[in-house]
XYZ file of C-alpha atoms in Angstrom:
82
model
C 14.603 4.463 6.021
C 13.326 1.040 5.094
C 12.113 0.517 1.559
C 10.404 -2.679 0.460
C 8.537 -3.876 -2.594
C 5.048 -5.310 -2.234
C 3.503 -7.782 -4.571
C -0.061 -9.031 -4.318
C 0.400 -11.188 -1.236
C -1.245 -11.009 2.176
C 1.904 -10.483 4.210
C 2.644 -8.164 7.107
C 5.437 -5.728 6.226
C 7.275 -3.231 8.412
C 8.192 0.216 7.088
C 9.755 3.396 8.394
C 9.411 5.815 5.508
C 8.442 4.953 1.931
C 6.080 2.152 0.973
C 6.960 1.117 -2.591
C 4.215 -0.824 -4.342
C 5.073 -2.837 -7.448
C 2.022 -3.607 -9.562
C 2.716 -6.490 -11.942
C 1.452 -6.328 -15.508
C -1.300 -6.747 -16.603
C -2.893 -5.965 -13.204
C -4.981 -2.794 -13.388
C -5.283 -0.952 -10.069
C -8.055 1.643 -9.993
C -7.256 3.076 -6.562
C -5.133 2.538 -3.464
C -6.167 3.672 0.003
C -4.236 3.567 3.281
C -6.324 3.092 6.440
C -5.115 3.216 10.047
C -6.098 0.629 12.669
C -9.319 2.486 13.525
C -10.452 2.611 9.884
C -9.603 6.265 9.288
C -8.607 6.944 5.680
C -5.065 8.319 5.721
C -4.412 8.624 1.981
C -6.122 7.794 -1.291
C -4.306 7.534 -4.603
C -5.973 7.502 -8.007
C -4.309 7.288 -11.440
C -2.055 4.439 -10.320
C 1.229 3.755 -12.102
C 3.007 0.369 -12.274
C 5.285 1.469 -9.426
C 3.815 3.696 -6.750
C 5.635 5.227 -3.772
C 3.576 6.097 -0.698
C 5.287 8.278 1.901
C 4.233 7.034 5.347
C 7.054 8.750 7.245
C 4.703 11.314 8.820
C 2.217 8.665 10.014
C 2.239 7.653 13.676
C 3.750 4.266 14.535
C 1.138 1.541 14.249
C -0.794 -0.898 12.089
C -2.223 0.086 8.712
C -4.029 -1.509 5.781
C -3.254 -0.805 2.138
C -6.429 -1.471 0.135
C -6.202 -1.820 -3.642
C -9.248 -1.796 -5.866
C -8.502 -3.703 -9.073
C -10.556 -4.880 -12.024
C -10.523 -8.308 -10.343
C -11.751 -7.119 -6.946
C -10.402 -5.649 -3.720
C -7.081 -6.659 -2.182
C -6.014 -5.655 1.331
C -2.473 -5.859 2.702
C -1.548 -5.036 6.289
C 1.677 -3.267 7.160
C 3.267 -1.797 10.267
C 4.700 1.728 10.378
C 7.733 1.641 12.670
């Protein structure tokens, strides 16, 4: 299982199991959504904590986008599920 920490950067990451998202203070994330390559919503998380773990182990291998809605706008980060 590969575990990584994401910060707010547009970087392609590769994961096998758990996607750990570190949200730096004072960033306020309203929601996080994982989309697959065809745009299908795979998971949506509300009530975000400073550190959020997203289990992607059951997802098929492929490309995904983690979209975060913050008070400052929308941020999208691609990642690959291995």
